[in-house]
Coordinates of C-alpha atoms in Angstrom, one line a residue:
Chain A
M1 CA 0.0 0.0 0.0
S2 CA 1.4 3.4 -0.9
P3 CA 2.0 6.0 1.8
D4 CA -0.7 8.2 0.2
V5 CA -3.3 5.5 0.8
T6 CA -2.2 4.9 4.4
N7 CA -2.3 8.6 5.1
I8 CA -5.6 9.2 3.5
A9 CA -7.2 6.2 5.2
K10 CA -5.9 7.6 8.5
L11 CA -7.5 11.0 7.8
S12 CA -10.7 9.3 6.9
D13 CA -10.8 7.7 10.3
G14 CA -13.0 4.8 9.3
G15 CA -15.1 6.8 6.9
S16 CA -13.6 4.9 3.9
S17 CA -12.1 1.5 3.9
E18 CA -8.5 1.2 2.6
H19 CA -9.9 -0.6 -0.5
Q20 CA -12.1 2.4 -1.2
V21 CA -9.2 4.8 -0.7
Q22 CA -6.9 2.7 -2.8
H23 CA -9.4 2.7 -5.6
R24 CA -9.9 6.5 -5.6
V25 CA -6.1 7.1 -5.4
D26 CA -5.8 4.8 -8.5
L27 CA -8.4 6.9 -10.3
F28 CA -6.8 10.1 -9.3
N29 CA -3.3 9.0 -10.4
K30 CA -4.5 8.0 -13.9
W31 CA -5.5 11.6 -14.6
N32 CA -2.2 13.3 -14.0
I33 CA -3.8 16.2 -12.1
L34 CA -1.3 18.9 -11.2
P35 CA -0.8 19.8 -7.5
G36 CA -2.4 23.2 -6.8
S37 CA -5.4 22.4 -9.1
K38 CA -8.9 23.8 -8.5
V39 CA -11.3 20.9 -8.7
L40 CA -15.1 20.9 -8.9
E41 CA -16.5 17.5 -7.9
I42 CA -20.0 16.8 -8.9
G43 CA -22.0 14.3 -6.8
C44 CA -19.6 14.0 -3.9
G45 CA -22.0 12.2 -1.6
Q46 CA -20.2 11.5 1.7
G47 CA -16.9 12.8 0.4
D48 CA -15.0 9.6 -0.2
F49 CA -13.3 11.0 -3.3
T50 CA -13.3 14.6 -2.0
L51 CA -10.9 13.6 0.7
V52 CA -8.6 11.8 -1.7
A53 CA -8.6 14.7 -4.2
A54 CA -8.0 17.2 -1.4
Y55 CA -5.0 15.2 -0.2
M56 CA -3.6 14.8 -3.7
V57 CA -3.9 18.4 -5.0
G58 CA -1.7 19.5 -2.0
D59 CA -1.9 22.6 0.1
Q60 CA -2.2 25.0 -2.8
G61 CA -5.1 23.1 -4.4
H62 CA -8.8 23.1 -3.5
V63 CA -11.8 20.8 -4.0
T64 CA -15.3 22.3 -4.3
A65 CA -17.6 19.4 -3.8
I66 CA -21.4 19.6 -4.6
D67 CA -24.3 17.2 -4.1
P68 CA -28.0 18.0 -4.3
A69 CA -28.9 15.4 -1.7
P70 CA -30.2 16.8 1.7
L71 CA -27.5 16.8 4.4
D72 CA -29.6 14.4 6.5
Y73 CA -29.5 11.8 3.7
G74 CA -27.4 8.7 4.0
A75 CA -26.6 5.9 6.5
P76 CA -25.0 4.9 8.8
M77 CA -23.6 8.5 8.7
T78 CA -25.5 11.3 7.0
L79 CA -23.9 13.4 4.2
G80 CA -23.8 16.3 6.6
E81 CA -22.1 14.4 9.4
A82 CA -19.6 12.8 7.0
Q83 CA -18.7 16.1 5.3
E84 CA -18.4 17.9 8.7
K85 CA -16.0 15.2 9.9
L86 CA -13.8 15.7 6.8
K87 CA -13.8 19.4 7.4
Q88 CA -12.3 18.7 10.8
T89 CA -9.3 16.9 9.4
S90 CA -5.9 18.5 9.0
I91 CA -6.7 19.1 5.3
G92 CA -10.3 20.2 5.9
D93 CA -9.7 23.7 4.6
R94 CA -8.9 22.3 1.2
M95 CA -12.5 21.2 0.8
T96 CA -15.7 23.1 0.5
F97 CA -19.1 21.3 0.4
Y98 CA -22.3 22.7 -1.1
E99 CA -25.7 21.2 -1.0
S100 CA -26.7 22.2 -4.5
N101 CA -27.4 20.9 -8.0
L102 CA -24.9 21.8 -10.7
Q103 CA -26.8 24.5 -12.5
Q104 CA -27.7 26.3 -9.3
F105 CA -24.2 26.2 -8.1
L106 CA -22.6 27.5 -11.3
D107 CA -25.2 30.3 -11.3
S108 CA -24.3 31.2 -7.7
S109 CA -21.6 33.6 -6.4
A110 CA -20.0 30.6 -4.6
S111 CA -18.7 29.2 -7.9
E112 CA -15.4 30.1 -9.5
Q113 CA -15.8 31.3 -13.1
V114 CA -13.5 28.5 -14.4
Y115 CA -12.2 25.3 -12.6
D116 CA -9.2 23.4 -13.7
Y117 CA -11.1 20.2 -13.5
A118 CA -14.8 19.2 -13.3
M119 CA -15.1 15.6 -12.1
F120 CA -17.7 12.9 -11.8
V121 CA -16.4 10.0 -9.8
H122 CA -18.9 7.2 -9.5
S123 CA -21.7 9.7 -9.6
V124 CA -23.0 9.2 -13.1
W125 CA -24.9 5.9 -12.3
Y126 CA -26.5 7.8 -9.5
L127 CA -28.1 10.3 -11.9
P128 CA -31.7 9.6 -12.8
S129 CA -31.1 9.7 -16.6
A130 CA -28.8 10.3 -19.5
D131 CA -30.7 13.5 -20.2
V132 CA -29.7 14.9 -16.8
L133 CA -26.1 14.1 -17.5
Q134 CA -26.3 15.8 -20.9
Q135 CA -27.7 19.0 -19.3
M136 CA -24.8 19.0 -16.8
L137 CA -22.2 18.5 -19.5
A138 CA -23.7 21.4 -21.4
A139 CA -23.7 23.6 -18.2
L140 CA -20.0 22.8 -17.7
R141 CA -18.8 24.1 -21.1
G142 CA -16.6 27.1 -20.5
R143 CA -16.7 26.5 -16.7
A144 CA -13.9 23.9 -16.5
K145 CA -10.7 23.4 -18.5
H146 CA -11.0 19.6 -18.2
L147 CA -13.9 17.2 -17.8
L148 CA -13.1 14.0 -16.0
I149 CA -15.5 11.1 -15.6
A150 CA -15.0 7.8 -13.8
E151 CA -17.7 5.2 -13.8
Y152 CA -18.0 1.4 -13.7
S153 CA -17.6 -0.4 -17.0
L154 CA -20.3 -2.7 -18.2
D155 CA -17.5 -5.0 -19.4
I156 CA -16.5 -7.7 -16.9
R157 CA -13.3 -8.1 -19.0
G158 CA -13.2 -11.8 -18.7
N159 CA -13.4 -11.9 -14.9
I160 CA -16.3 -14.1 -14.0
A161 CA -16.2 -12.9 -10.4
A162 CA -17.4 -9.5 -11.5
L163 CA -20.5 -10.9 -13.2
P164 CA -22.7 -10.7 -10.1
H165 CA -21.9 -6.9 -9.8
L166 CA -22.8 -6.4 -13.5
L167 CA -26.1 -8.2 -13.1
A168 CA -26.9 -6.5 -9.9
A169 CA -26.3 -3.1 -11.6
I170 CA -28.6 -4.1 -14.4
S171 CA -31.3 -5.2 -11.9
Q172 CA -31.2 -1.9 -10.0
A173 CA -31.2 0.1 -13.2
E174 CA -34.2 -1.9 -14.4
F175 CA -36.1 -0.9 -11.3
N176 CA -35.1 2.7 -11.4
S177 CA -36.0 3.0 -15.1
R178 CA -39.7 2.3 -14.2
G179 CA -41.7 5.5 -14.2
N180 CA -42.1 7.2 -10.8
T181 CA -40.4 4.5 -8.8
L182 CA -36.9 6.0 -8.3
N183 CA -35.5 4.7 -5.0
L184 CA -32.7 7.0 -3.9
D185 CA -31.4 4.4 -1.5
D186 CA -30.2 2.4 -4.6
N187 CA -26.6 3.2 -5.4
I188 CA -27.4 2.6 -9.0
Q189 CA -30.1 4.6 -10.6
S190 CA -29.1 4.1 -14.2
I191 CA -26.4 2.3 -16.1
I192 CA -25.2 4.9 -18.5
S193 CA -22.5 3.2 -20.6
Q194 CA -19.2 4.6 -21.6
Q195 CA -20.4 4.8 -25.2
M196 CA -23.4 6.8 -24.0
I197 CA -21.2 9.1 -21.9
C198 CA -18.9 9.7 -24.9
A199 CA -21.8 10.4 -27.2
L200 CA -23.3 12.9 -24.8
A201 CA -20.0 14.7 -24.2
Q202 CA -19.4 15.0 -27.9
K203 CA -22.8 16.5 -28.5
E204 CA -22.1 19.2 -25.9
G205 CA -18.7 20.1 -27.5
W206 CA -16.3 18.2 -25.3
V207 CA -13.4 16.7 -27.1
L208 CA -12.2 13.3 -25.8
Q209 CA -8.5 13.2 -24.9
K210 CA -8.0 9.8 -23.3
E211 CA -9.8 6.7 -22.0
D212 CA -8.5 4.4 -19.3
I213 CA -9.5 1.3 -17.4
V214 CA -8.7 0.9 -13.7
E215 CA -9.2 -2.5 -12.1
S216 CA -10.8 -2.5 -8.7
P217 CA -8.6 -3.6 -5.9
E218 CA -9.4 -7.1 -4.6
G219 CA -11.6 -6.6 -1.6
Q220 CA -13.3 -3.5 -2.8
E221 CA -16.8 -3.8 -1.3
D222 CA -19.1 -2.4 -3.9
A223 CA -19.8 -5.7 -5.6
R224 CA -20.8 -7.2 -2.3
W225 CA -22.9 -4.3 -1.3
E226 CA -24.9 -4.2 -4.6
V227 CA -25.3 -8.0 -4.8
H228 CA -26.4 -8.2 -1.2
R229 CA -29.0 -5.5 -1.8
V230 CA -30.5 -7.2 -4.9
L231 CA -30.7 -10.6 -3.1
S232 CA -32.4 -9.2 0.0
E233 CA -36.0 -10.1 0.6
G234 CA -37.1 -6.5 0.7
Y235 CA -35.7 -5.9 -2.7
S236 CA -37.9 -8.6 -4.3
L237 CA -41.0 -7.3 -2.5
R238 CA -40.3 -3.8 -3.7
S239 CA -39.9 -5.0 -7.2
E240 CA -43.2 -6.7 -7.1
S241 CA -45.0 -3.6 -5.8
S242 CA -44.8 -1.6 -9.1
G243 CA -44.8 -2.1 -12.8
D244 CA -47.0 -4.5 -14.8
S245 CA -46.6 -8.2 -14.7
G246 CA -44.3 -8.4 -17.7
R247 CA -41.9 -6.0 -16.0
Q248 CA -42.1 -7.9 -12.8
D249 CA -41.4 -11.2 -14.4
F250 CA -38.4 -9.6 -16.2
A251 CA -37.1 -8.2 -12.9
K252 CA -37.6 -11.6 -11.1
A253 CA -35.5 -13.3 -13.7
L254 CA -32.8 -10.7 -13.3
I255 CA -32.7 -11.3 -9.6
D256 CA -32.5 -15.1 -10.2
A257 CA -29.6 -14.5 -12.7
V258 CA -27.8 -12.5 -10.0
S259 CA -28.3 -15.3 -7.5
Q260 CA -27.1 -18.0 -9.9
S261 CA -24.1 -15.9 -10.9
T262 CA -22.8 -15.9 -7.3
R263 CA -22.9 -19.7 -7.1
V264 CA -20.3 -20.4 -9.7
I265 CA -17.8 -18.3 -7.7
G266 CA -17.8 -21.0 -5.1
P267 CA -18.9 -21.7 -1.6
N268 CA -17.0 -18.7 -0.2
P269 CA -17.7 -16.2 -2.9
K270 CA -15.0 -13.6 -3.6
L271 CA -17.1 -11.2 -5.6
R272 CA -15.1 -8.7 -7.7
T273 CA -16.1 -5.1 -8.2
L274 CA -16.4 -4.0 -11.8
S275 CA -13.5 -2.2 -13.4
T276 CA -13.8 1.5 -13.7
W277 CA -13.7 3.3 -17.0
L278 CA -12.2 6.8 -17.1
G279 CA -12.6 9.5 -19.8
S280 CA -11.0 12.9 -19.9
W281 CA -12.1 15.7 -22.2
V282 CA -11.2 19.3 -23.0
Chain B
M1 CA -20.9 -37.9 -33.6
S2 CA -23.3 -40.6 -32.7
P3 CA -25.1 -42.6 -35.5
D4 CA -28.4 -41.1 -34.3
V5 CA -27.2 -37.6 -34.9
T6 CA -25.9 -38.5 -38.3
N7 CA -29.1 -40.2 -39.3
I8 CA -31.4 -37.4 -38.0
A9 CA -29.3 -34.7 -39.6
K10 CA -29.7 -36.6 -42.9
L11 CA -33.4 -36.9 -42.5
S12 CA -33.5 -33.1 -41.7
D13 CA -31.8 -32.5 -45.0
G14 CA -30.4 -29.1 -44.1
G15 CA -33.4 -28.0 -42.0
S16 CA -31.3 -28.3 -38.8
S17 CA -27.5 -28.1 -38.5
E18 CA -25.7 -31.1 -36.9
H19 CA -25.0 -28.9 -33.9
Q20 CA -28.7 -28.3 -33.5
V21 CA -29.5 -32.0 -33.9
Q22 CA -26.7 -33.0 -31.5
H23 CA -28.1 -30.6 -28.8
R24 CA -31.6 -32.0 -29.1
V25 CA -30.4 -35.6 -29.0
D26 CA -28.5 -34.7 -25.8
L27 CA -31.6 -33.3 -24.3
F28 CA -33.8 -36.2 -25.3
N29 CA -31.2 -38.7 -23.9
K30 CA -31.2 -37.0 -20.5
W31 CA -34.9 -37.8 -20.0
N32 CA -34.7 -41.6 -20.5
I33 CA -37.9 -41.6 -22.6
L34 CA -39.0 -45.1 -23.5
P35 CA -39.3 -46.2 -27.1
G36 CA -43.0 -46.4 -28.1
S37 CA -43.9 -43.3 -26.1
K38 CA -46.7 -40.9 -27.0
V39 CA -45.3 -37.4 -26.8
L40 CA -47.1 -34.0 -26.9
E41 CA -44.6 -31.3 -27.9
I42 CA -45.8 -27.7 -27.1
G43 CA -44.4 -24.9 -29.2
C44 CA -42.7 -27.0 -31.9
G45 CA -42.0 -24.2 -34.3
Q46 CA -40.3 -25.6 -37.4
G47 CA -40.1 -29.0 -35.9
D48 CA -36.4 -29.2 -35.1
F49 CA -37.0 -31.1 -31.9
T50 CA -40.1 -32.9 -33.3
L51 CA -37.9 -34.7 -35.8
V52 CA -35.4 -35.8 -33.1
A53 CA -38.2 -37.0 -30.8
A54 CA -39.9 -38.9 -33.6
Y55 CA -36.7 -40.7 -34.5
M56 CA -35.9 -41.5 -30.9
V57 CA -39.3 -42.8 -29.9
G58 CA -39.0 -45.4 -32.6
D59 CA -41.7 -46.8 -34.9
Q60 CA -44.1 -47.6 -32.1
G61 CA -43.9 -44.0 -30.8
H62 CA -45.6 -40.8 -31.9
V63 CA -45.0 -37.1 -31.5
T64 CA -48.0 -34.7 -31.6
A65 CA -46.5 -31.3 -32.2
I66 CA -48.5 -28.1 -31.7
D67 CA -47.7 -24.4 -32.3
P68 CA -50.1 -21.5 -32.4
A69 CA -48.1 -19.6 -35.0
P70 CA -49.6 -19.3 -38.5
L71 CA -48.2 -21.7 -41.0
D72 CA -46.9 -18.9 -43.1
Y73 CA -44.7 -17.6 -40.2
G74 CA -41.0 -18.1 -40.2
A75 CA -38.0 -17.5 -42.4
P76 CA -36.2 -18.6 -44.5
M77 CA -38.6 -21.5 -44.5
T78 CA -42.1 -21.0 -43.1
L79 CA -43.5 -23.3 -40.4
G80 CA -45.8 -24.9 -42.9
E81 CA -43.1 -25.6 -45.4
A82 CA -40.7 -27.0 -42.7
Q83 CA -43.4 -29.2 -41.2
E84 CA -44.5 -30.5 -44.6
K85 CA -40.9 -31.4 -45.4
L86 CA -40.6 -33.4 -42.2
K87 CA -43.8 -35.2 -43.0
Q88 CA -42.2 -36.3 -46.3
T89 CA -39.3 -38.1 -44.5
S90 CA -39.2 -41.9 -43.9
I91 CA -40.4 -41.3 -40.3
G92 CA -43.0 -38.6 -41.3
D93 CA -45.9 -40.8 -40.1
R94 CA -44.6 -40.6 -36.5
M95 CA -45.3 -36.9 -36.4
T96 CA -48.5 -34.9 -36.5
F97 CA -48.5 -31.2 -36.5
Y98 CA -51.4 -28.9 -35.4
E99 CA -51.6 -25.1 -35.7
S100 CA -53.2 -24.6 -32.3
N101 CA -52.7 -23.2 -28.8
L102 CA -52.6 -25.8 -26.0
Q103 CA -56.0 -25.3 -24.5
Q104 CA -57.8 -25.4 -27.8
F105 CA -55.9 -28.5 -28.8
L106 CA -56.6 -30.3 -25.5
D107 CA -60.3 -29.5 -25.9
S108 CA -60.4 -30.8 -29.4
S109 CA -61.1 -34.3 -30.6
A110 CA -57.6 -34.5 -32.1
S111 CA -56.0 -34.8 -28.7
E112 CA -55.4 -38.0 -26.8
Q113 CA -56.9 -38.1 -23.3
V114 CA -53.4 -38.7 -21.8
Y115 CA -49.9 -38.4 -23.2
D116 CA -46.9 -40.2 -21.8
Y117 CA -44.9 -36.9 -22.0
A118 CA -45.8 -33.3 -22.5
M119 CA -42.6 -31.3 -23.5
F120 CA -41.5 -27.8 -23.9
V121 CA -38.2 -27.7 -25.6
H122 CA -36.8 -24.2 -26.0
S123 CA -40.3 -22.9 -26.3
V124 CA -40.8 -21.3 -22.8
W125 CA -38.7 -18.2 -23.6
Y126 CA -40.9 -17.7 -26.6
L127 CA -44.0 -17.4 -24.4
P128 CA -45.2 -13.9 -23.8
S129 CA -45.3 -14.2 -20.0
A130 CA -45.0 -16.4 -17.0
D131 CA -48.8 -16.2 -16.6
V132 CA -49.3 -17.9 -19.9
L133 CA -46.9 -20.7 -18.9
Q134 CA -48.8 -21.2 -15.7
Q135 CA -52.1 -21.5 -17.5
M136 CA -50.5 -24.1 -19.8
L137 CA -49.1 -26.1 -16.9
A138 CA -52.6 -26.1 -15.3
A139 CA -54.2 -27.2 -18.5
L140 CA -51.8 -30.2 -18.7
R141 CA -52.6 -31.6 -15.3
G142 CA -54.2 -35.0 -15.9
R143 CA -53.4 -34.9 -19.6
A144 CA -49.8 -36.1 -19.4
K145 CA -48.0 -38.6 -17.2
H146 CA -44.8 -36.5 -17.3
L147 CA -44.0 -32.9 -17.8
L148 CA -40.6 -32.2 -19.4
I149 CA -39.2 -28.7 -19.8
A150 CA -35.9 -27.7 -21.4
E151 CA -34.9 -24.0 -21.5
Y152 CA -31.7 -22.0 -21.4
S153 CA -30.2 -21.4 -18.0
L154 CA -29.5 -17.8 -16.9
D155 CA -26.3 -19.2 -15.4
I156 CA -23.2 -19.0 -17.7
R157 CA -21.5 -21.5 -15.3
G158 CA -18.2 -19.8 -15.4
N159 CA -17.9 -19.8 -19.2
I160 CA -17.2 -16.2 -20.2
A161 CA -17.9 -17.0 -23.9
A162 CA -21.6 -17.5 -23.0
L163 CA -22.0 -14.0 -21.5
P164 CA -22.9 -12.4 -24.8
H165 CA -25.8 -14.9 -25.2
L166 CA -27.0 -14.2 -21.7
L167 CA -26.9 -10.4 -22.2
A168 CA -28.6 -10.7 -25.6
A169 CA -31.4 -12.7 -24.0
I170 CA -31.8 -10.0 -21.3
S171 CA -31.9 -7.3 -23.9
Q172 CA -34.6 -9.1 -26.0
A173 CA -36.6 -9.8 -22.9
E174 CA -36.4 -6.2 -21.9
F175 CA -37.9 -5.1 -25.2
N176 CA -40.6 -7.6 -25.1
S177 CA -41.6 -6.8 -21.5
R178 CA -42.6 -3.3 -22.7
G179 CA -46.4 -3.0 -23.0
N180 CA -47.8 -3.6 -26.5
T181 CA -44.5 -4.0 -28.2
L182 CA -44.1 -7.8 -28.5
N183 CA -42.1 -8.6 -31.6
L184 CA -42.7 -12.2 -32.6
D185 CA -39.5 -12.2 -34.7
D186 CA -37.5 -12.2 -31.5
N187 CA -36.6 -15.7 -30.5
I188 CA -36.7 -14.5 -26.9
Q189 CA -39.9 -13.0 -25.6
S190 CA -39.3 -13.5 -21.9
I191 CA -36.5 -14.9 -19.8
I192 CA -38.5 -17.1 -17.4
S193 CA -35.9 -18.5 -15.0
Q194 CA -35.7 -22.1 -13.9
Q195 CA -36.7 -20.9 -10.4
M196 CA -39.8 -19.3 -11.8
I197 CA -40.6 -22.4 -13.9
C198 CA -40.3 -24.6 -10.8
A199 CA -42.5 -22.3 -8.7
L200 CA -45.2 -22.2 -11.4
A201 CA -45.2 -26.0 -11.9
Q202 CA -45.4 -26.6 -8.1
K203 CA -48.4 -24.2 -7.9
E204 CA -50.2 -26.2 -10.5
G205 CA -49.6 -29.5 -8.7
W206 CA -46.6 -30.9 -10.6
V207 CA -44.0 -32.7 -8.5
L208 CA -40.4 -32.1 -9.6
Q209 CA -38.5 -35.4 -10.1
K210 CA -35.2 -34.3 -11.5
E211 CA -33.2 -31.4 -12.8
D212 CA -30.3 -31.6 -15.2
I213 CA -27.9 -29.3 -17.1
V214 CA -26.9 -30.0 -20.7
E215 CA -24.0 -28.0 -22.1
S216 CA -24.5 -26.7 -25.6
P217 CA -22.2 -28.3 -28.2
E218 CA -19.5 -26.1 -29.4
G219 CA -20.6 -24.5 -32.6
Q220 CA -24.3 -24.4 -31.7
E221 CA -25.5 -21.3 -33.5
D222 CA -28.0 -19.8 -31.1
A223 CA -25.6 -17.5 -29.3
R224 CA -24.4 -16.1 -32.6
W225 CA -27.9 -15.6 -33.9
E226 CA -29.2 -13.7 -30.8
V227 CA -26.1 -11.6 -30.4
H228 CA -26.1 -10.7 -34.1
R229 CA -29.7 -9.7 -33.8
V230 CA -29.2 -7.4 -30.8
L231 CA -26.2 -5.7 -32.4
S232 CA -28.0 -5.0 -35.7
E233 CA -28.8 -1.4 -36.6
G234 CA -32.5 -2.2 -36.9
Y235 CA -32.6 -3.5 -33.4
S236 CA -31.4 -0.3 -31.9
L237 CA -33.8 1.8 -34.0
R238 CA -36.7 -0.4 -32.9
S239 CA -35.7 -0.1 -29.3
E240 CA -35.7 3.7 -29.6
S241 CA -39.2 3.7 -31.2
S242 CA -41.2 2.7 -28.0
G243 CA -41.0 3.2 -24.3
D244 CA -40.1 6.3 -22.4
S245 CA -36.6 7.8 -22.3
G246 CA -35.6 5.9 -19.1
R247 CA -36.5 2.7 -20.7
Q248 CA -34.7 3.6 -23.9
D249 CA -31.5 4.5 -22.0
F250 CA -31.6 1.2 -20.1
A251 CA -32.0 -0.7 -23.3
K252 CA -29.2 1.2 -25.0
A253 CA -26.8 0.4 -22.1
L254 CA -27.8 -3.3 -22.4
I255 CA -26.9 -3.3 -26.1
D256 CA -23.6 -1.7 -25.2
A257 CA -23.0 -4.4 -22.6
V258 CA -23.7 -7.1 -25.3
S259 CA -21.3 -5.4 -27.6
Q260 CA -18.5 -5.1 -25.0
S261 CA -19.0 -8.7 -23.8
T262 CA -18.2 -9.9 -27.3
R263 CA -14.8 -8.1 -27.4
V264 CA -13.2 -10.0 -24.6
I265 CA -13.7 -13.2 -26.4
G266 CA -11.1 -12.1 -28.9
P267 CA -10.8 -11.0 -32.4
N268 CA -12.4 -14.1 -33.8
P269 CA -15.2 -14.5 -31.3
K270 CA -16.2 -18.0 -30.5
L271 CA -19.5 -17.3 -28.8
R272 CA -20.9 -20.1 -26.7
T273 CA -24.6 -20.9 -26.5
L274 CA -26.0 -20.9 -22.9
S275 CA -26.4 -24.2 -21.2
T276 CA -29.8 -25.8 -21.1
W277 CA -31.6 -26.5 -17.9
L278 CA -34.0 -29.5 -17.8
G279 CA -36.7 -30.3 -15.4
S280 CA -39.0 -33.3 -15.2
W281 CA -42.2 -33.5 -13.2
V282 CA -45.0 -36.0 -12.6

């Protein structure tokens, strides 16, 4: 483990596991971001990536982190509690959090005119739709020198242990694509593919510079979290409580597919979290 | 290749590839069906399995094969043409085809009171819904000594080369689970899982005797057919022509997932057809 990971995990004080910190450091390092950069992070949630970015940009850098979710949202710690805790760390003054959606924030006096980097780190699949992403990418034109997006890849890249995570993502996206049934407790609202992201960015005038793939560190918990969620009893009951019977049958089969995909991995399943795809644009 | 496969492929005269015949002989052999049996085959389509079953039950056996599709349905050969061709073979008198749905057929004078076996061989995923399957399983109670079902498994069983077929099946089922958009040209209307089939059969009083898995022979074309269909331009256009935008985004991501899953298999993709799950009930 690199000293950076150890130091950041220590700062996080249990807020992020070392796997989660490692993964975010891996992402950050792929982008060759200069120390001293001014970063706008969109969809920061509880600030797992915010802390990593704040550490990595150094004491001349700054991360402005926005999320529209209410500060009392989230468990076991709310967004407000988690963000407040990060502010209390020794690098707390490198982070500013705003409860805001992107357009409102950019229109406010709190926003810089131009950021060095605008970043979405595992926040795209939490958006309700590709349309919403497109509007955000449009709003960011002229307000950031670089656009950086990191999101899970729909490609398991030959690793059968990542199939349960892929199928669990498909299942959650199915539920949340039903009209009027969005459940914000799901970590996955939509599975916007890298092809779709690239097409939307291009439409809004962003020019793709580079794509990368970052493997998830062994032990990264996301696969387990998402699979566990889909295989819980409450999840099936919820699925059966909306949509027509065709939709419900389809959803039930997806849940069965998730269940079966975990069996092949063996009696002590070592689920693997999907790889992350990264794009950078100017 | 067994002499049975060679003989049946010869009788089929190009109607079924040797891979397709091999697969159906493998299925038939798993069931230990006695020569001389009276078989009712539900959803026979162009008769690929009908021919295999007719050969295997011997000259004292008989296969009654029903399908509700119009005889002018199907390409490159219509159902009527394909069935007529099978009737002209040396074992043609062991097969009788009816254009009928199950309930109508069972109510007609053409039906035996009791068959030795009622069989669904790769016809369950062609049904519009699990409800329809349940009604059929109810109608068959008392009209068949054994119920036999063979359908693809949603479990790729660790074989990454079968993932494109799984994802293509999910994609087609997504489209056909939209209200009022059923497209009968899709080979996959719904992905009713083995767990769902077992639950429906149990509800209707059938007692499960045995489950099996039959691997698809290398070269079996179904994976290639379904993946090719999903990756065709017309398929994407069709997907974008119905449903709301959330649904369309979800469908687009599924198509991208199919596309990406084929890449990992290499430059000369050897797609593998999903394994087949078999259940038998009394």
